[in-house]
Every structure is written in structure tokens, then in C-alpha cells.
Coordinates of C-alpha atoms and ligand atoms in Angstrom, one line a residue:
X1 CA 0.1 0.1 -0.1
X2 CA 2.9 2.1 1.0
X3 CA 4.2 1.5 -2.2
X4 CA 1.6 1.9 -3.8
X5 CA 1.0 5.3 -2.5
X6 CA 4.8 6.3 -3.0
X7 CA 4.5 5.4 -6.6
X8 CA 1.3 7.2 -7.2
X9 CA 3.0 10.4 -5.2
X10 CA 5.9 10.6 -7.7
X11 CA 3.8 9.8 -11.0
X12 CA 1.5 12.9 -10.0
X13 CA 4.7 14.7 -9.1
X14 CA 6.6 13.7 -12.5
X15 CA 3.7 14.8 -14.7
X16 CA 3.2 18.5 -12.7
X17 CA 7.0 19.0 -13.2
X18 CA 6.5 18.0 -17.4
X19 CA 3.7 19.8 -17.7
X20 CA 3.6 22.9 -15.9
X21 CA 7.0 23.5 -14.9
X22 CA 9.3 22.6 -15.9
X23 CA 9.5 25.9 -13.7
X24 CA 10.6 23.8 -11.2
X25 CA 13.6 25.8 -9.6
X26 CA 16.8 23.5 -8.3
X27 CA 16.5 20.0 -7.8
X28 CA 16.9 18.4 -4.3
X29 CA 20.3 17.2 -4.9
X30 CA 21.8 20.4 -6.4
X31 CA 19.5 22.4 -3.5
X32 CA 21.8 20.2 -1.0
X33 CA 25.1 20.7 -2.7
X34 CA 24.8 24.3 -2.3
X35 CA 23.3 24.3 1.0
X36 CA 26.9 22.9 1.9
X37 CA 29.0 25.2 0.7
X38 CA 26.9 28.6 1.7
X39 CA 28.3 30.8 4.0
X40 CA 26.9 31.7 7.3
X41 CA 25.8 35.5 7.2
X42 CA 28.2 37.9 9.5
X43 CA 26.0 40.5 11.0
X44 CA 26.7 43.9 12.9
X45 CA 25.6 46.0 14.5
X46 CA 27.4 49.3 13.0
X47 CA 29.7 48.9 10.6
X48 CA 31.1 46.3 7.9
X49 CA 33.6 45.5 5.1
X50 CA 33.2 42.9 2.9
X51 CA 36.2 41.8 0.4
X52 CA 38.4 39.5 -1.6
X53 CA 40.4 39.0 1.6
X54 CA 40.2 38.6 4.8
X55 CA 43.3 40.7 5.7
X56 CA 41.7 43.8 3.1
X57 CA 38.7 43.7 5.1
X58 CA 40.5 44.0 8.4
X59 CA 42.2 46.8 7.4
X60 CA 39.0 48.2 6.1
X61 CA 37.7 47.3 9.6
X62 CA 40.3 49.0 11.5
X63 CA 39.9 52.1 10.1
X64 CA 36.4 52.4 10.8
X65 CA 37.1 51.6 14.2
X66 CA 39.7 54.3 14.7
X67 CA 36.9 56.7 13.6
X68 CA 37.8 56.9 10.0
X69 CA 34.8 57.1 7.8
X70 CA 33.8 54.4 4.4
X71 CA 35.8 56.7 2.4
X72 CA 39.2 56.4 4.6
X73 CA 38.3 52.6 4.6
X74 CA 37.9 52.4 0.9
X75 CA 41.5 53.8 0.6
X76 CA 42.8 51.3 3.0
X77 CA 40.9 48.4 1.8
X78 CA 41.8 49.1 -1.9
X79 CA 45.5 49.2 -1.1
X80 CA 45.2 46.0 1.3
X81 CA 43.8 44.3 -1.9
X82 CA 46.7 45.4 -4.1
X83 CA 48.9 43.7 -1.4
X84 CA 47.1 40.6 -0.7
X85 CA 44.9 39.7 -3.9
X86 CA 47.4 40.5 -6.5
X87 CA 45.2 38.9 -9.0
X88 CA 43.1 42.0 -9.1
X89 CA 43.8 44.5 -6.4
X90 CA 46.1 47.0 -7.7
X91 CA 48.1 50.3 -8.2
X92 CA 48.5 49.3 -11.9
X93 CA 44.7 49.4 -12.7
X94 CA 41.6 51.1 -12.2
X95 CA 38.5 50.9 -11.1
X96 CA 35.1 52.6 -10.0
X97 CA 33.3 53.8 -6.7
X98 CA 29.5 54.8 -6.1
X99 CA 28.7 56.1 -3.1
X100 CA 26.1 57.4 -1.2
X101 CA 26.7 59.7 2.4
X102 CA 24.9 59.7 5.4
X103 CA 23.3 62.7 4.3
X104 CA 21.7 60.9 1.2
X105 CA 24.0 62.6 -1.2
X106 CA 24.9 60.3 -4.3
X107 CA 27.9 59.9 -6.4
X108 CA 30.5 58.3 -8.4
X109 CA 34.0 58.4 -9.1
X110 CA 35.9 57.0 -12.3
X111 CA 39.3 56.1 -11.8
X112 CA 39.3 53.7 -15.4
X113 CA 42.6 53.5 -16.9
X114 CA 42.8 55.4 -20.1
X115 CA 44.6 54.9 -23.9
X116 CA 48.1 56.2 -23.7
X117 CA 48.4 60.0 -26.1
X118 CA 50.6 57.2 -28.6
X119 CA 47.7 55.0 -29.0
X120 CA 45.4 54.8 -32.0
X121 CA 42.5 53.2 -33.5
X122 CA 44.3 50.1 -35.5
X123 CA 47.3 49.5 -33.0
X124 CA 46.2 45.6 -32.4
X125 CA 45.5 45.1 -36.2
X126 CA 48.5 43.5 -38.8
X127 CA 49.1 44.8 -42.2
X128 CA 45.8 42.8 -43.4
X129 CA 43.6 44.0 -40.9
X130 CA 43.3 41.3 -38.5
X131 CA 43.2 41.6 -34.8
X132 CA 46.1 40.2 -33.1
X133 CA 44.7 39.9 -30.0
X134 CA 47.4 38.6 -28.0
X135 CA 49.0 42.2 -28.0
X136 CA 46.0 43.6 -26.2
X137 CA 46.1 41.2 -23.7
X138 CA 49.8 40.3 -22.9
X139 CA 52.9 42.7 -22.1
X140 CA 53.6 46.4 -22.6
X141 CA 51.2 47.1 -25.4
X142 CA 48.0 46.1 -23.6
X143 CA 48.5 48.2 -20.5
X144 CA 46.4 51.5 -20.1
X145 CA 47.2 54.4 -18.1
X146 CA 46.6 53.6 -14.6
X147 CA 43.8 55.2 -12.4
X148 CA 43.8 53.9 -9.1
X149 CA 46.2 56.0 -7.1
X150 CA 44.5 58.9 -8.7
X151 CA 41.4 57.5 -7.5
X152 CA 42.4 56.9 -4.0
X153 CA 43.5 60.7 -3.2
X154 CA 40.5 62.1 -5.2
X155 CA 38.1 59.7 -2.5
X156 CA 40.3 61.3 -0.2
X157 CA 40.7 65.0 -0.7
X158 CA 37.0 65.0 -1.2
X159 CA 35.2 62.9 1.4
X160 CA 38.4 61.4 3.5
X161 CA 38.6 62.5 7.2
X162 CA 41.7 60.6 8.4
X163 CA 45.4 61.7 7.5
X164 CA 46.7 59.3 4.3
X165 CA 50.1 58.6 6.2
X166 CA 47.4 56.7 9.0
X167 CA 45.2 55.0 6.7
X168 CA 47.9 53.5 4.6
X169 CA 50.5 52.3 7.8
X170 CA 48.7 49.2 8.2
X171 CA 48.8 48.3 4.5
X172 CA 52.6 49.3 4.2
X173 CA 53.0 46.9 7.6
X174 CA 50.9 44.4 5.5
X175 CA 53.4 44.1 2.3
X176 CA 56.2 43.9 4.9
X177 CA 55.3 41.2 7.1
X178 CA 53.3 39.8 4.2
X179 CA 49.9 37.7 4.5
X180 CA 49.2 34.1 4.1
X181 CA 48.2 32.5 0.8
X182 CA 45.1 30.4 0.4
X183 CA 44.4 27.4 -1.3
X184 CA 43.1 29.0 -4.1
X185 CA 45.8 31.5 -4.5
X186 CA 48.4 28.8 -4.2
X187 CA 46.3 27.2 -7.1
X188 CA 46.6 30.4 -9.2
X189 CA 49.9 31.3 -8.6
X190 CA 51.4 27.7 -9.6
X191 CA 48.9 28.0 -12.6
X192 CA 50.3 31.3 -14.1
X193 CA 54.0 30.8 -12.7
X194 CA 55.6 29.9 -15.9
X195 CA 53.3 33.0 -17.9
X196 CA 55.0 35.3 -15.6
X197 CA 58.4 34.2 -16.1
X198 CA 58.0 34.3 -20.1
X199 CA 56.4 37.6 -20.0
X200 CA 59.1 39.3 -17.4
X201 CA 62.1 37.1 -18.3
X202 CA 63.3 37.4 -15.1
X203 CA 62.3 35.8 -11.6
X204 CA 60.2 37.6 -8.8
X205 CA 58.3 37.1 -5.7
X206 CA 55.5 35.5 -8.0
X207 CA 57.6 32.9 -10.0
X208 CA 58.6 31.2 -6.8
X209 CA 56.5 27.8 -6.0
X210 CA 54.1 28.5 -3.1
X211 CA 51.5 26.1 -1.2
X212 CA 48.6 26.8 0.9
X213 CA 49.6 28.2 4.2
X214 CA 53.1 30.0 3.0
X215 CA 53.7 33.7 3.2
X216 CA 54.3 36.2 0.7
X217 CA 56.2 39.1 1.6
X218 CA 56.2 42.4 -0.8
X219 CA 58.8 44.8 0.2
X220 CA 59.1 46.4 -2.9
X221 CA 55.4 47.0 -2.9
X222 CA 55.7 48.3 0.8
X223 CA 58.6 50.9 -0.2
X224 CA 56.3 51.9 -3.0
X225 CA 53.3 52.6 -0.5
X226 CA 55.3 54.3 2.1
X227 CA 56.9 56.9 -0.6
X228 CA 53.2 57.6 -1.9
X229 CA 52.1 57.9 1.9
X230 CA 55.1 60.7 1.9
X231 CA 54.8 62.1 -1.3
X232 CA 50.8 61.7 -2.0
X233 CA 49.8 61.4 -5.7
X234 CA 52.4 62.9 -7.6
X235 CA 54.9 60.0 -6.5
X236 CA 52.7 57.9 -8.8
X237 CA 51.8 59.8 -11.7
X238 CA 55.0 62.8 -11.7
X239 CA 57.5 61.4 -9.3
X240 CA 60.3 58.8 -8.7
X241 CA 57.5 55.9 -8.5
X242 CA 56.4 57.1 -12.1
X243 CA 59.7 57.5 -13.6
X244 CA 60.3 53.8 -12.6
X245 CA 57.2 52.7 -14.3
X246 CA 58.0 54.3 -17.6
X247 CA 61.5 53.1 -17.8
X248 CA 60.3 49.5 -17.0
X249 CA 57.1 50.1 -19.6
X250 CA 59.6 51.0 -22.2
X251 CA 61.5 48.4 -21.9
X252 CA 58.7 45.9 -22.1
X253 CA 57.3 47.3 -25.7
X254 CA 54.8 50.1 -23.7
X255 CA 54.1 53.0 -25.0
X256 CA 52.9 55.1 -22.3
X257 CA 55.3 57.9 -21.4
X258 CA 55.6 60.6 -18.5
X259 CA 53.2 63.1 -20.5
X260 CA 50.6 59.9 -20.4
X261 CA 51.0 59.9 -16.4
X262 CA 50.9 63.8 -16.2
X263 CA 48.1 63.8 -17.7
X264 CA 45.8 61.4 -15.8
X265 CA 42.6 62.7 -13.9
X266 CA 40.3 60.7 -12.0
X267 CA 36.8 61.9 -12.8
X268 CA 33.4 62.4 -10.4
X269 CA 30.4 61.5 -12.7
X270 CA 27.1 61.1 -11.8
X271 CA 25.4 57.7 -11.3
X272 CA 23.0 55.9 -13.6
X273 CA 19.7 56.2 -11.2
X274 CA 16.7 54.7 -11.9
X275 CA 13.5 52.9 -9.9
X276 CA 13.0 49.0 -10.2
X277 CA 9.4 48.9 -8.2
X278 CA 9.9 50.3 -5.1
X279 CA 13.7 49.9 -4.8
X280 CA 15.9 53.5 -6.1
X281 CA 19.0 51.7 -7.7
X282 CA 22.4 53.7 -8.0
X283 CA 24.7 52.7 -10.3
X284 CA 28.1 53.3 -12.5
X285 CA 27.4 55.4 -15.0
X286 CA 29.9 55.7 -18.6
X287 CA 32.7 54.5 -19.5
X288 CA 31.1 51.7 -17.4
X289 CA 28.4 49.7 -19.5
X290 CA 27.2 48.3 -15.9
X291 CA 24.7 51.3 -14.8
X292 CA 22.9 51.5 -18.0
X293 CA 22.8 47.5 -18.8
X294 CA 21.6 46.5 -15.5
X295 CA 19.3 49.4 -15.6
X296 CA 17.6 48.2 -18.9
X297 CA 17.5 44.4 -18.0
X298 CA 15.6 45.3 -15.0
X299 CA 13.2 47.7 -16.5
X300 CA 13.0 44.8 -19.5
X301 CA 11.7 42.4 -16.8
X302 CA 9.7 44.5 -14.6
X303 CA 6.3 43.8 -16.0
X304 CA 6.6 39.8 -15.5
X305 CA 5.7 38.3 -12.6
X306 CA 9.2 36.7 -11.9
X307 CA 8.6 35.8 -8.3
X308 CA 5.6 33.7 -9.3
X309 CA 7.7 32.1 -12.0
X310 CA 10.1 31.2 -9.2
X311 CA 13.9 31.6 -8.9
X312 CA 15.9 30.0 -11.2
X313 CA 12.7 28.8 -12.6
X314 CA 12.7 28.5 -16.6
X315 CA 10.4 31.2 -17.1
X316 CA 12.3 33.6 -15.3
X317 CA 15.2 32.5 -17.2
X318 CA 13.8 32.8 -20.3
X319 CA 13.0 36.6 -19.4
X320 CA 16.1 37.3 -17.8
X321 CA 18.0 36.0 -20.6
X322 CA 15.6 37.7 -23.3
X323 CA 16.1 41.1 -21.5
X324 CA 20.0 40.7 -21.2
X325 CA 20.1 39.6 -25.0
X326 CA 18.5 43.1 -26.0
X327 CA 20.7 45.4 -23.6
X328 CA 24.1 43.8 -24.4
X329 CA 23.1 44.5 -27.8
X330 CA 22.5 48.4 -27.0
X331 CA 25.8 47.7 -25.0
X332 CA 27.9 47.1 -27.8
X333 CA 26.4 49.7 -30.3
X334 CA 26.0 52.7 -28.1
X335 CA 28.5 52.6 -25.2
X336 CA 31.9 54.2 -24.9
X337 CA 33.5 56.9 -23.3
X338 CA 31.0 59.8 -22.6
X339 CA 33.9 62.0 -23.1
X340 CA 34.2 60.8 -26.3
X341 CA 31.1 59.7 -27.5
X342 CA 27.8 61.1 -27.3
X343 CA 25.6 58.4 -25.5
X344 CA 21.9 58.1 -25.7
X345 CA 21.1 57.4 -21.9
X346 CA 17.9 59.0 -21.5
X347 CA 16.4 57.4 -24.6
X348 CA 18.1 53.9 -23.7
X349 CA 16.3 54.3 -20.3
X350 CA 13.0 55.7 -21.1
X351 CA 10.0 53.4 -21.4
X352 CA 9.1 54.7 -24.9
X353 CA 12.4 52.6 -26.0
X354 CA 12.4 49.9 -23.6
X355 CA 8.6 49.1 -24.0
X356 CA 8.7 47.9 -27.8
X357 CA 12.4 45.6 -26.9
X358 CA 10.8 42.8 -25.6
X359 CA 7.2 43.0 -28.3
X360 CA 9.2 39.9 -30.0
X361 CA 9.4 37.8 -27.0
X362 CA 7.4 34.7 -26.4
X363 CA 8.0 31.8 -24.1
X364 CA 8.0 29.5 -27.0
X365 CA 10.8 30.4 -28.8
X366 CA 14.0 32.0 -27.9
X367 CA 14.7 34.9 -29.9
X368 CA 18.1 34.5 -32.0
X369 CA 20.9 37.1 -31.4
X370 CA 21.5 37.5 -35.0
X371 CA 18.0 38.4 -35.7
X372 CA 18.5 41.1 -33.1
X373 CA 20.3 44.2 -33.1
X374 CA 20.4 47.1 -31.1
X375 CA 17.2 49.1 -30.8
X376 CA 16.7 51.8 -33.2
X377 CA 16.5 55.6 -31.5
X378 CA 15.2 58.0 -34.2
X379 CA 17.6 60.8 -34.5
X380 CA 20.3 59.4 -32.9
X381 CA 22.9 59.8 -35.5
X382 CA 37.3 40.5 -17.8
X383 CA 37.1 37.8 -15.5
X384 CA 39.5 39.1 -12.9
X385 CA 38.6 42.4 -11.1
X386 CA 37.3 42.7 -7.3
X387 CA 34.7 44.3 -5.8
X388 CA 34.2 45.4 -2.1
X389 CA 31.3 47.2 0.0
X390 CA 31.9 49.2 3.0
X391 CA 29.0 50.7 5.3
X392 CA 30.0 52.6 8.3
X393 CA 28.9 53.5 11.3
X394 CA 28.1 57.1 10.3
X395 CA 25.6 55.6 7.6
X396 CA 28.0 56.1 4.7
X397 CA 28.1 53.4 1.9
X398 CA 30.0 52.6 -0.7
X399 CA 30.5 50.3 -3.8
X400 CA 33.6 49.9 -5.2
X401 CA 34.7 47.1 -8.3
X402 CA 38.6 47.8 -9.4
X403 CA 40.5 45.8 -11.7
X404 CA 44.0 44.8 -13.8
X405 CA 41.5 43.4 -16.1
X406 CA 42.4 39.3 -16.8
X407 CA 44.1 37.7 -14.3
X408 CA 47.2 39.8 -12.9
X409 CA 46.4 41.9 -15.8
X410 CA 49.0 42.0 -18.9
X411 CA 51.0 39.8 -16.3
X412 CA 53.9 42.5 -16.2
X413 CA 55.3 42.6 -12.8
X414 CA 57.4 45.9 -12.1
X415 CA 59.6 44.2 -9.6
X416 CA 61.2 47.0 -8.4
X417 CA 57.7 48.9 -7.2
X418 CA 55.9 45.3 -6.4
X419 CA 53.0 45.6 -8.6
X420 CA 51.2 44.3 -11.9
X421 CA 50.1 46.5 -14.5
X422 CA 46.8 46.0 -16.2
X423 CA 45.9 44.9 -19.6
X424 CA 42.8 47.1 -20.0
X425 CA 43.1 47.8 -23.2
X426 CA 41.4 44.4 -24.3
X427 CA 37.9 46.4 -23.1
X428 CA 38.5 48.5 -26.4
X429 CA 37.0 47.0 -29.8
X430 CA 40.2 46.7 -31.2
X431 CA 38.1 45.7 -34.1
X432 CA 34.8 46.9 -34.1
X433 CA 32.7 44.0 -34.1
X434 CA 35.5 41.3 -33.3
X435 CA 35.1 39.7 -29.5
X436 CA 37.6 40.6 -26.6
X437 CA 38.6 38.2 -24.2
X438 CA 35.2 38.1 -22.2
X439 CA 33.5 37.4 -25.8
X440 CA 32.3 40.9 -25.8
X441 CA 31.6 42.5 -29.6
X442 CA 32.3 45.9 -29.4
X443 CA 31.6 48.7 -31.9
X444 CA 32.7 51.8 -33.1
X445 CA 31.5 54.1 -29.8
X446 CA 34.2 51.8 -27.9
X447 CA 36.9 51.9 -30.9
X448 CA 40.5 53.1 -29.6
X449 CA 41.7 56.9 -29.3
X450 CA 44.2 58.7 -27.5
X451 CA 43.3 59.2 -23.8
X452 CA 40.0 57.5 -24.4
X453 CA 38.8 55.4 -21.5
X454 CA 37.7 52.0 -22.5
X455 CA 34.3 51.1 -21.7
X456 CA 33.6 48.7 -18.8
X457 CA 31.2 46.3 -17.4
X458 CA 32.2 46.9 -13.4
X459 CA 28.5 47.6 -11.9
X460 CA 29.3 48.7 -8.4
X461 CA 25.7 49.5 -7.1
X462 CA 23.8 50.8 -4.3
X463 CA 20.0 50.6 -3.5
X464 CA 17.5 52.3 -1.6
X465 CA 14.4 51.2 -0.3
X466 CA 11.5 53.6 0.9
X467 CA 14.2 56.4 0.9
X468 CA 16.7 54.8 2.5
X469 CA 20.1 52.8 1.9
X470 CA 19.3 49.3 1.5
X471 CA 22.2 47.5 -0.1
X472 CA 25.6 47.7 -1.4
X473 CA 26.8 45.1 -4.2
X474 CA 29.1 44.1 -6.7
X475 CA 31.5 41.3 -8.2
X476 CA 34.4 40.4 -10.3
X477 CA 33.8 38.8 -13.8
X478 CA 34.4 40.7 -16.9
X479 CA 31.0 40.7 -18.9
X480 CA 29.5 38.7 -16.5
X481 CA 29.3 41.2 -13.9
X482 CA 26.3 43.0 -14.7
X483 CA 24.1 40.0 -14.8
X484 CA 25.5 38.8 -11.3
X485 CA 24.7 42.2 -9.7
X486 CA 21.0 41.7 -11.3
X487 CA 20.8 38.2 -10.1
X488 CA 21.9 39.2 -6.8
X489 CA 19.4 42.2 -6.3
X490 CA 16.5 40.0 -7.4
X491 CA 17.0 37.2 -5.0
X492 CA 17.4 39.6 -2.3
X493 CA 14.2 41.6 -3.4
X494 CA 11.8 39.1 -5.3
X495 CA 12.9 35.9 -3.7
X496 CA 13.5 37.0 0.2
X497 CA 16.9 35.7 0.3
X498 CA 19.3 36.6 2.7
X499 CA 22.4 38.8 1.9
X500 CA 24.4 35.3 2.1
X501 CA 22.2 33.1 0.4
X502 CA 21.8 36.0 -2.3
X503 CA 25.4 35.8 -3.5
X504 CA 25.9 32.3 -3.3
X505 CA 22.8 31.4 -5.2
X506 CA 23.7 29.7 -8.5
X507 CA 23.7 32.0 -11.7
X508 CA 23.6 32.0 -15.1
X509 CA 24.5 34.8 -17.9
X510 CA 23.5 35.6 -21.6
X511 CA 25.7 38.7 -23.5
X512 CA 23.5 38.6 -26.8
X513 CA 26.8 37.2 -28.6
X514 CA 27.9 34.4 -28.4
X515 CA 24.2 33.5 -28.5
X516 CA 24.4 31.0 -25.4
X517 CA 23.1 30.7 -21.8
X518 CA 26.3 30.2 -19.3
X519 CA 25.1 28.5 -16.7
X520 CA 27.4 27.7 -13.3
X521 CA 28.0 23.6 -13.5
X522 CA 26.0 21.4 -11.3
X523 CA 23.7 24.4 -10.3
X524 CA 20.7 23.7 -12.4
X525 CA 18.5 21.1 -12.8
X526 CA 19.0 19.0 -16.0
X527 CA 15.2 19.2 -17.0
X528 CA 15.1 22.4 -16.9
X529 CA 18.4 22.8 -19.1
X530 CA 16.8 20.4 -21.7
X531 CA 13.5 22.4 -21.6
X532 CA 15.5 25.2 -22.5
X533 CA 17.4 23.7 -25.3
X534 CA 13.7 22.5 -26.9
X535 CA 13.0 26.3 -27.1
X536 CA 16.0 26.9 -29.0
X537 CA 18.4 28.0 -26.2
X538 CA 22.0 27.1 -26.5
X539 CA 23.0 26.2 -22.8
X540 CA 26.7 26.0 -21.9
X541 CA 27.7 24.6 -18.5
X542 CA 31.2 24.1 -18.6
X543 CA 32.8 27.4 -19.9
X544 CA 32.4 29.2 -16.6
X545 CA 33.2 27.6 -13.7
X546 CA 31.8 30.2 -11.7
X547 CA 29.9 33.4 -13.0
X548 CA 31.0 36.6 -10.6
X549 CA 32.3 36.4 -6.9
X550 CA 29.5 39.1 -5.3
X551 CA 30.0 40.8 -1.9
X552 CA 27.4 42.9 -0.6
X553 CA 26.1 44.3 2.8
X554 CA 22.2 44.5 3.3
X555 CA 20.5 46.6 6.3
X556 CA 18.1 44.4 7.7
X557 CA 15.0 45.5 9.3
X558 CA 16.1 45.8 12.6
X559 CA 18.9 48.2 11.2
X560 CA 21.7 45.7 11.8
X561 CA 24.0 45.1 8.7
X562 CA 24.1 41.6 7.1
X563 CA 27.4 41.0 4.8
X564 CA 27.5 38.5 2.2
X565 CA 30.7 37.2 0.9
X566 CA 30.6 34.9 -1.8
X567 CA 31.5 31.3 -1.1
X568 CA 33.1 31.1 -4.6
X569 CA 36.3 33.1 -3.5
X570 CA 38.2 33.6 -0.4
X571 CA 35.4 36.2 0.5
X572 CA 35.3 37.7 3.9
X573 CA 32.9 39.9 5.7
X574 CA 33.8 41.6 8.9
X575 CA 32.1 43.9 10.9
X576 CA 31.7 45.4 14.5
Ligands
LIG601 N1 38.2 44.6 -17.3 C1 36.8 44.6 -16.9 C2 35.7 45.8 -17.1 O1 36.0 46.6 -17.0 O2 34.3 45.2 -17.5

């Protein structure tokens, strides 16, 4: 009898599943696997830092405990990541910060790298016009003019409260005493060991064989940071550090000159601000595509009841995928450096424009990316980045994403100065219509020009609910950044997840071209993937072992802070 009952329930369950749902979320096996990986939420009363490394979060918190604000902690955390997470943390790269002060003022800082003065549109093409993709990824030609040091000093000047020497002191000490290598770091360093040797043609602290638990000391970086602490921004852009950097670059095929360093400025920009239902979302403006794409995707999915469809159900996946496809198609055509191209931001985010973009979507069949281009506007003529979120005891909140672009950037390590250099030039469309390292196909708006900033996907984002600060969130992941931030916000808002559950939940990604949906492997039920394939979607499970490493902080109803530090990395939330 019992067996019969069981059989009956199973049959009903299977038939319901086939008929309705294929909108079922995750299978029980997958759910238990994810539960096993999930980290415990970190809860704090007043302040919190969440970053890719425990050392960096600790130093950020130390600054806050001393009475510093979120902006002081930003400087310390950014530099501590350069020491302890050289994979993406940097002095030789750039980034973006979005902030909201305790008084509700909002803003954004662009310290993105720039193309050198000697750069030109076709610098990565051979005489037959073919893209030599290696040139924009590895070695001196790949390097954009770094913006990070200008960024931290701009933050300090406008919003900081403690003296820079006091902020940098624990970072300098960390570089000197060293940081402990984690299992993930040891694996990565081993993987890139030979590449570092081949690129730099000399051994360095990064070409040694490391294992988990070893300590990596970087005395050269400690000396560089001490000089910056004493001499300020000019040390990097006009001083001894700059001179050493240029000398090194020029002996490695680079084209950046002292004139480029002298000319570099970080820029305060207006963030992209939009509403999704009752939320006000504040995200990064161009030259990042993050804010605009995030806004477009959220606005395109807003009319669909995705809460009812269920988290990661096939209907939800279809709606999000189709919205992503359309937003990324627009990204490739319209977006670039706003100081060089005219971006129709208002139109791209307007209800009029967006209301027509999903007209051809049907749950019955995938839209082919080839059949879809950017939307027409009448009259309009990388994985390796890192994110941190900070909320301080005064109520200031920031979201910062910073990058070298690829893992360890161009792989060029300036031994004398102790840091890696970016390969951000690959974020330009070296040949409009040809894919970059993230498979992103760009257009003329993102073509190379001297002093221009390359288009980014970085999406540091703040969210307000009922007029109050509610969440800070962001992630690395190259082109997958935008869709990871999107899913995290939806996980919290639509699916009532905790911040930790939201960052840990399995993710998927579509970016118009290539026309595939990437799923984190073994994280989605096979029958859902099969169902999507039957609808004409191309499903790819292997290429992206992980999609994003999201770090965020959410304000709980009782006013406490909940941190979400992604299970996929060594990310750590610390608060008090
Ligand atoms: N380099 C990755 C990005 O800026 O999107």
C-alpha cells in the first residue's frame, strides 16, 4: 500500500513537473550541494567591510574602528587588496566607486585607465587588418594608463577624514610582514608561474613555488606605498615611482610616457539612477556599461511576475535571458567613453524605448541573437576584477569595483615597484565587430583613441528602499558582472533571500553574443536545461565554472547589517 502511494505521488510529481513546470527551481540534490557550500551570514551592529580577502576587510574595519569613515576605509581596503590579492587588487589598474553619504548625497568616481597618447584606432591590427588579440592582452602594449592612485587621492581629498599616512600605515605593514596564501591563491599562482616568467623574462616573488599556508612578503610594494604615503598622488604621476614605471614599460614594449601619467585625472561622474518597482538603484555610469545595462535589464523584466515564476525557474531564466540579450546588443553599439561619444542615456532608459524591446519575445521560442540588433533610436545619429562593499558607523555606504582586467592583468610585474600592470586595453573594441577576451563584441563607440577610456562592465551598485539606504553590491566577472549583480538584487528583493544566500545562489548569464546561456555547472536541474534547449536556447555549462564573486551588505529590518561574502572565493565579511 505504502509503495503504491509512493508510486502515485511520484507519478503526479513527475507529470506536474513536465507539464507545468519545467519552472521547478533547483533539484533536491543540487540544493543540498549548494547548502553545503553556503557560508553563514555575518551580522554586525554598525559597520562592515566585505572584500575578496580577510586581510583587506580587516584593515578596512581597523580604519573604521579608529574613527575613519567609509571613504578612508575605501583607500585602505583598495590598497590592502593590492597587497594581498594581486590577482586583481592593484596600483597598476583602475576602477569605479559609487557612494551614498550619511546625508543621502550620491555620486560616482571614475578612475578607469585611459589609452596612452600614442594609442591609435588600429594599433592591434596587422597589415591585413586582422586583430592580433595577444597584443592587447599580454605585455607592454596591453597596458592602459593606471588610475587607481589618482582614484584613492580623489576620494581622500573630497570625502576622507583621516590623514593618508594613518590610512596607509597598516597596508605598508601588511606588505612588509606578508600575507598568508590560501589554497585558491596557491593554485592560481602555480597556474601562472610560467606565464610570469615568459612575460617578464626574470624571476620574481611571483615566480616562486607557493603552497597553501606560505607567507608572501612584498617589500618592494611596501617601499612604493611608503613613498606614496609621504609624497602623495604626485609620487605616482610625476615622481620617482612614475619614472621607474615608465622606464620599465618602455623596456617592455609599452607606449605609455611620463606625459600620459602627468595628464591622468580621475573624474567625478553622475551615477545612473533608476527605479525598479519600489527600489531606487544607483549604479555606475559610462565609461562603465554596468549601470545602463543593469537598468535596461531590470526595466525589461519589471512587467513579468518573476516572483511567481520562481527563483531560477525556466520562465524566469527565459525572461532574464531575453532582457540580457537585448541590453547587451545595445551595449555593443551605443556605449563608450562619454568624454568621446554621445550616449543617448535618457532614451536608452526611457519607457518608450524599452517598452518595444521585448515585443518579439515569446515563451515558446528563444530569440536568435543574430536576428536582433541594437534598438533603433530615432534621431540618434574581463573575468578578473575585484569588488568590495563598505558601510560605516555614520551611515556612509560605498560600492567599489577595481581591476587589472585579466588575471594579474598584462602579467607584467614591475619588480622594483612591487605591482602588476593592467591589460585594460583589451576592453576597447580593437576591431569593431570582433570579440574581446570576454567574447564581448563592441562597436565604433568603443574604438581606441588617445586618452579615451575603454568601456567597462563593472557595476558597483547601491540600492535604496523607501528612501533609505538598503544594499551595496558588486562583483568581478568581466562581462558577467552586470548579470551577477542583477541576479543578486533580484534574489534579495524578489526571492526574499538573505544577503549571504543571494550571493551564493547559482547564476547564469547571457550577453547577446555569443548566443549561449552560460550556467554554473551542476547548479541547475538537467530537466530545466533540456527544456530550454527544446525552446531553442543554446546551453553551456562548462565554460564558466563560476559566474561572479559577489560581495554585498544589506540593512536588516532591525537596522543591523548583514554581509554576503561569496562562497566562490576567499571573500570575507567583517563588521562591528
Ligand atoms: N575589465 C573588466 C571590466 O572593466 O569590465
